[in-house]
Short mmCIF file of C-alpha atoms in Angstrom, two decimals:
data_model
loop_
_atom_site.label_atom_id
_atom_site.label_comp_id
_atom_site.label_asym_id
_atom_site.label_seq_id
_atom_site.Cartn_x
_atom_site.Cartn_y
_atom_site.Cartn_z
CA MET D 4 -51.92 -249.43 92.69
CA THR D 5 -53.35 -253.21 94.84
CA LYS D 6 -51.80 -252.30 97.34
CA THR D 7 -52.75 -254.63 99.81
CA SER D 8 -53.80 -252.42 102.36
CA ASP D 9 -55.58 -250.57 100.47
CA VAL D 10 -57.84 -253.35 97.74
CA TYR D 11 -59.02 -255.80 100.19
CA ALA D 12 -61.25 -252.03 101.58
CA ASP D 13 -62.28 -251.43 97.69
CA LEU D 14 -63.14 -254.50 97.43
CA VAL D 15 -65.55 -253.82 99.48
CA ALA D 16 -66.57 -251.20 98.41
CA GLU D 17 -67.02 -251.75 95.37
CA GLY D 18 -69.17 -254.91 96.56
CA GLU D 19 -71.65 -252.73 98.74
CA GLU D 20 -72.36 -250.24 95.47
CA ILE D 21 -73.46 -253.10 93.26
CA ASP D 22 -75.24 -254.11 96.04
CA ALA D 23 -77.11 -251.13 96.49
CA LEU D 24 -78.45 -251.24 92.63
CA LEU D 25 -80.00 -254.41 93.89
CA ASP D 26 -81.86 -252.58 96.57
CA GLY D 27 -86.07 -252.69 95.72
CA LEU D 28 -85.58 -254.74 92.77
CA ASP D 29 -88.87 -257.26 91.95
CA GLU D 30 -89.27 -260.17 90.66
CA GLN D 31 -89.73 -259.34 87.10
CA GLN D 32 -86.64 -256.32 87.56
CA TRP D 33 -84.60 -260.02 88.68
CA GLN D 34 -85.65 -261.75 85.96
CA LEU D 35 -84.36 -258.44 83.34
CA PRO D 36 -81.89 -259.54 80.41
CA THR D 37 -78.74 -259.34 81.03
CA PRO D 38 -76.00 -257.64 77.94
CA ALA D 39 -73.97 -261.44 78.56
CA PRO D 40 -76.29 -263.53 76.69
CA GLY D 41 -78.80 -265.72 78.20
CA TRP D 42 -78.06 -264.71 81.58
CA THR D 43 -80.24 -261.62 83.80
CA VAL D 44 -79.77 -260.15 86.92
CA ALA D 45 -80.54 -263.18 88.95
CA HIS D 46 -77.51 -265.15 87.39
CA GLN D 47 -74.95 -262.13 87.61
CA VAL D 48 -75.86 -261.76 91.54
CA ALA D 49 -75.45 -265.47 91.64
CA HIS D 50 -72.45 -265.36 89.57
CA LEU D 51 -71.05 -262.89 91.67
CA ALA D 52 -71.94 -265.32 94.33
CA PHE D 53 -70.27 -268.65 93.54
CA VAL D 54 -67.09 -266.93 93.28
CA CYS D 55 -66.41 -265.82 96.61
CA HIS D 56 -67.64 -268.26 97.63
CA LEU D 57 -64.40 -269.72 94.87
CA ALA D 58 -62.43 -267.57 96.48
CA ALA D 59 -63.36 -268.07 99.97
CA THR D 60 -62.48 -271.85 100.11
CA SER D 61 -59.35 -270.99 98.96
CA ALA D 62 -58.18 -268.97 101.87
CA ARG D 63 -59.84 -270.17 104.25
CA ASP D 64 -60.11 -274.65 103.61
CA PRO D 65 -56.63 -274.48 100.95
CA GLN D 66 -57.08 -278.79 101.52
CA ARG D 67 -61.41 -278.22 99.87
CA PHE D 68 -60.45 -276.01 97.56
CA ALA D 69 -57.60 -278.10 95.42
CA GLU D 70 -60.27 -281.35 95.65
CA TYR D 71 -63.44 -279.52 94.19
CA ALA D 72 -60.23 -277.63 91.95
CA ALA D 73 -59.53 -281.16 91.12
CA GLN D 74 -62.78 -282.44 90.54
CA ALA D 75 -63.55 -279.24 87.76
CA ARG D 76 -61.19 -280.53 85.65
CA ASN D 77 -62.72 -282.21 84.48
CA GLY D 78 -65.31 -280.84 83.55
CA PHE D 79 -65.39 -277.25 84.32
CA GLN D 80 -67.74 -275.56 83.21
CA ALA D 81 -70.33 -278.98 84.10
CA ALA D 82 -69.20 -277.48 87.16
CA VAL D 83 -69.88 -273.50 86.98
CA ASP D 84 -73.87 -274.22 85.48
CA ALA D 85 -73.90 -276.45 88.41
CA ALA D 86 -73.56 -273.53 91.11
CA LEU D 87 -75.40 -271.42 89.58
CA ALA D 88 -77.81 -273.27 89.66
CA GLN D 89 -77.28 -274.18 93.01
CA PHE D 90 -77.84 -270.53 93.58
CA LEU D 91 -80.12 -269.89 91.88
CA ALA D 92 -82.45 -272.49 93.66
CA ALA D 93 -83.20 -269.93 96.58
CA GLY D 94 -84.56 -267.00 94.88
CA PRO D 95 -83.09 -263.77 94.03
CA LYS D 96 -83.01 -262.87 97.03
CA ALA D 97 -80.96 -265.95 98.74
CA ALA D 98 -78.42 -265.45 96.83
CA ARG D 99 -78.37 -261.61 97.15
CA ALA D 100 -77.34 -262.38 100.40
CA ARG D 101 -75.32 -265.69 99.70
CA TRP D 102 -73.19 -263.08 97.99
CA ARG D 103 -72.83 -260.99 101.05
CA GLU D 104 -72.07 -263.35 103.10
CA GLU D 105 -69.86 -264.78 100.57
CA LEU D 106 -67.86 -262.11 99.62
CA ALA D 107 -67.54 -260.13 103.41
CA ALA D 108 -66.01 -264.05 103.81
CA ALA D 109 -63.59 -264.03 101.00
CA VAL D 110 -62.05 -260.51 101.85
CA ALA D 111 -61.58 -261.42 105.09
CA GLY D 112 -59.74 -264.48 104.40
CA LEU D 113 -57.37 -263.31 102.16
CA ALA D 114 -56.52 -260.65 104.98
CA ALA D 115 -55.69 -262.50 107.29
CA ALA D 116 -53.81 -264.93 105.01
CA ASP D 117 -49.98 -264.36 105.07
CA GLN D 118 -49.21 -261.60 102.57
CA LYS D 119 -46.20 -262.44 100.97
CA GLY D 120 -47.38 -266.06 100.67
CA THR D 121 -49.78 -267.42 97.88
CA VAL D 122 -53.25 -268.96 98.00
CA PRO D 123 -54.56 -272.43 95.87
CA TRP D 124 -56.27 -270.83 92.59
CA LEU D 125 -58.15 -272.22 89.66
CA VAL D 126 -54.34 -272.56 87.49
CA ASN D 127 -51.66 -271.58 89.15
CA PRO D 128 -51.26 -270.38 93.12
CA LEU D 129 -51.37 -266.35 93.82
CA PRO D 130 -50.69 -263.65 96.10
CA PRO D 131 -54.43 -262.93 98.90
CA SER D 132 -53.75 -258.86 96.56
CA VAL D 133 -54.30 -261.07 93.16
CA LEU D 134 -56.81 -262.38 94.15
CA ALA D 135 -58.39 -259.87 95.90
CA ALA D 136 -57.73 -257.75 93.02
CA ALA D 137 -59.54 -260.23 90.99
CA GLY D 138 -62.32 -260.73 92.75
CA MET D 139 -62.05 -256.55 91.80
CA MET D 140 -62.17 -257.79 87.78
CA GLU D 141 -65.61 -260.02 88.81
CA VAL D 142 -67.75 -256.77 90.43
CA PHE D 143 -66.84 -254.34 88.74
CA ALA D 144 -68.02 -256.56 85.22
CA HIS D 145 -71.04 -258.48 86.69
CA GLY D 146 -72.41 -255.08 88.09
CA GLN D 147 -71.79 -254.06 85.29
CA ASP D 148 -73.99 -255.97 82.86
CA ILE D 149 -76.81 -255.50 86.27
CA ALA D 150 -76.10 -251.50 86.10
CA ASP D 151 -76.59 -251.93 82.06
CA ALA D 152 -79.91 -254.40 82.83
CA LEU D 153 -81.66 -251.83 84.99
CA GLY D 154 -80.87 -248.52 82.78
CA VAL D 155 -78.42 -246.81 85.33
CA ARG D 156 -75.75 -245.23 84.89
CA ARG D 157 -73.35 -246.03 87.19
CA GLU D 158 -70.34 -243.04 89.38
CA TYR D 159 -67.19 -244.72 88.94
CA THR D 160 -64.30 -243.84 91.90
CA ASP D 161 -60.04 -244.32 91.72
CA ARG D 162 -61.32 -247.56 93.18
CA VAL D 163 -61.09 -248.86 89.35
CA GLY D 164 -56.52 -248.39 89.54
CA HIS D 165 -57.02 -251.87 90.58
CA LEU D 166 -58.33 -252.68 87.66
CA ALA D 167 -55.92 -251.27 86.01
CA TRP D 168 -53.36 -252.68 86.89
CA PHE D 169 -54.80 -255.99 86.59
CA GLY D 170 -55.76 -255.47 83.50
CA VAL D 171 -51.82 -253.99 82.68
CA HIS D 172 -50.29 -257.51 84.38
CA THR D 173 -53.39 -260.35 82.26
CA ARG D 174 -52.44 -258.44 78.88
CA ASP D 175 -50.86 -261.87 77.63
CA PHE D 176 -54.58 -263.66 78.39
CA GLY D 177 -55.74 -262.06 75.32
CA TYR D 178 -53.29 -264.11 73.11
CA GLN D 179 -53.14 -267.54 74.73
CA ALA D 180 -57.08 -267.50 74.56
CA HIS D 181 -57.15 -266.82 70.43
CA GLY D 182 -54.57 -269.30 69.44
CA LEU D 183 -51.74 -267.08 69.70
CA VAL D 184 -47.68 -266.20 71.13
CA PRO D 185 -48.16 -262.90 72.81
CA PRO D 186 -44.83 -260.49 71.72
CA SER D 187 -41.31 -261.14 74.08
CA GLU D 188 -41.91 -257.34 73.95
CA GLU D 189 -43.92 -255.25 76.28
CA PHE D 190 -46.54 -252.26 75.92
CA HIS D 191 -46.23 -248.81 78.04
CA PHE D 192 -50.04 -247.19 79.62
CA GLU D 193 -51.22 -244.88 80.47
CA LEU D 194 -54.46 -244.81 82.38
CA THR D 195 -55.98 -241.38 83.66
CA ALA D 196 -57.72 -241.99 87.36
CA PRO D 197 -61.83 -241.34 86.86
CA SER D 198 -60.85 -238.03 89.79
CA GLY D 199 -57.92 -236.65 87.14
CA ALA D 200 -56.06 -236.37 90.24
CA THR D 201 -53.75 -239.18 88.79
CA THR D 202 -52.96 -241.04 86.07
CA TRP D 203 -51.51 -244.78 86.47
CA THR D 204 -47.98 -245.95 84.54
CA PHE D 205 -47.03 -249.02 83.48
CA GLY D 206 -44.55 -250.83 81.71
CA PRO D 207 -40.96 -248.83 79.79
CA GLU D 208 -42.08 -245.59 78.77
CA GLU D 209 -40.01 -245.73 75.52
CA ALA D 210 -42.14 -249.06 74.38
CA VAL D 211 -43.34 -249.01 71.10
CA ASP D 212 -46.06 -250.09 71.40
CA ARG D 213 -48.83 -247.66 73.29
CA VAL D 214 -52.52 -247.57 75.49
CA THR D 215 -53.40 -244.58 76.13
CA GLY D 216 -56.75 -243.26 78.25
CA PRO D 217 -59.51 -242.94 81.59
CA ALA D 218 -58.67 -245.75 82.83
CA VAL D 219 -62.22 -246.66 83.63
CA ASP D 220 -62.81 -247.48 79.19
CA PHE D 221 -60.17 -249.44 80.28
CA ALA D 222 -61.83 -251.28 83.00
CA LEU D 223 -64.40 -251.86 79.77
CA LEU D 224 -62.17 -253.31 77.21
CA VAL D 225 -60.40 -255.12 79.87
CA SER D 226 -63.33 -256.97 80.64
CA ARG D 227 -64.97 -257.55 77.52
CA ARG D 228 -68.11 -255.06 78.58
CA ARG D 229 -67.40 -251.92 76.07
CA HIS D 230 -66.73 -253.18 72.83
CA HIS D 231 -63.43 -250.93 71.66
CA ALA D 232 -64.98 -248.98 69.10
CA ASP D 233 -66.80 -247.08 71.65
CA LEU D 234 -64.00 -246.24 74.48
CA ALA D 235 -62.16 -244.04 74.72
CA VAL D 236 -58.77 -246.05 75.14
CA ARG D 237 -56.40 -245.78 72.30
CA ALA D 238 -53.62 -247.73 70.71
CA GLU D 239 -50.42 -247.06 68.97
CA GLY D 240 -47.58 -249.66 67.79
CA ALA D 241 -49.32 -252.80 65.35
CA ARG D 242 -48.88 -254.80 68.68
CA ALA D 243 -51.44 -252.41 70.75
CA GLU D 244 -54.06 -252.03 67.70
CA GLN D 245 -53.46 -255.52 67.42
CA TRP D 246 -54.84 -255.55 71.53
CA LEU D 247 -57.96 -253.99 72.00
CA GLY D 248 -58.77 -255.90 69.78
CA ILE D 249 -58.93 -259.32 71.19
CA ALA D 250 -57.89 -257.65 75.76
CA GLN D 251 -58.81 -259.40 78.23
CA ALA D 252 -58.73 -260.18 81.73
CA TYR D 253 -59.21 -263.39 82.40
CA ARG D 254 -58.32 -266.86 81.29
CA GLY D 255 -60.19 -268.85 79.30
CA PRO D 256 -62.21 -267.74 75.80
CA GLY D 257 -63.44 -264.47 75.52
CA GLY D 258 -67.52 -264.70 74.92
CA ALA D 259 -69.11 -263.06 71.52
CA GLY D 260 -68.33 -259.86 74.10
CA ARG D 261 -70.27 -256.57 72.98
CA THR D 262 -70.37 -255.26 69.56
CA PRO D 263 -69.55 -251.25 68.29
CA GLY D 264 -72.19 -249.26 69.54
CA GLN D 265 -73.71 -251.48 71.43
CA PHE D 266 -73.27 -249.04 74.42
CA ALA D 267 -71.87 -245.90 72.29
CA PRO D 268 -70.92 -242.34 74.31
#
């Protein structure tokens, strides 16, 4: 998955789907709490605007991005909080407009970049298509928070294949976040598309540790939007069983995550 020809169009489509959830929201709805402690719907949109702004800057002005990243290393969370406050200051509708603008700029910049090269990012440079896949994970995850706050049941698409690919290739982040040494052995993953038309497989078929289930549930797991007890993702092997409890597709602290039964089917 994550074919260069698809990921940019799919990122746009994922963004449009989440943006549609915001149509017609009144002031009270913008301030509804989301499952992320302390964050409202408006916070989620402001965060997406900020992340897309970073991606757009990375693709279009690498020097400016490098300067920002160097400053942020001395107090990353403070830099994030300051940016979030800035995006929120003009009000939620302005934050939504800014998110639309920054998403379009990020997609255009990444698509125009050298697809065989890399663009700078917060820890390591990434191929443009991989950064777009990371953007897909951001939009999916924070979009899920928005949908949960609004009581909307999402209709998932096979775009989630990008998230399956990304979640598999960031397997070790969960170990690193918990101060654990990732196993050297690869896992085998079998993840079924929402359409049922295909199953995405990763890793050696003969692997002892295996993870199987719906790709949507896998994406909800690695984005920490659902507790693994509430999902149909299954593990075989002790290492895979352990991984279900620590899985995350982003660096740094995993946060509180969700509790068992919070979103039980």
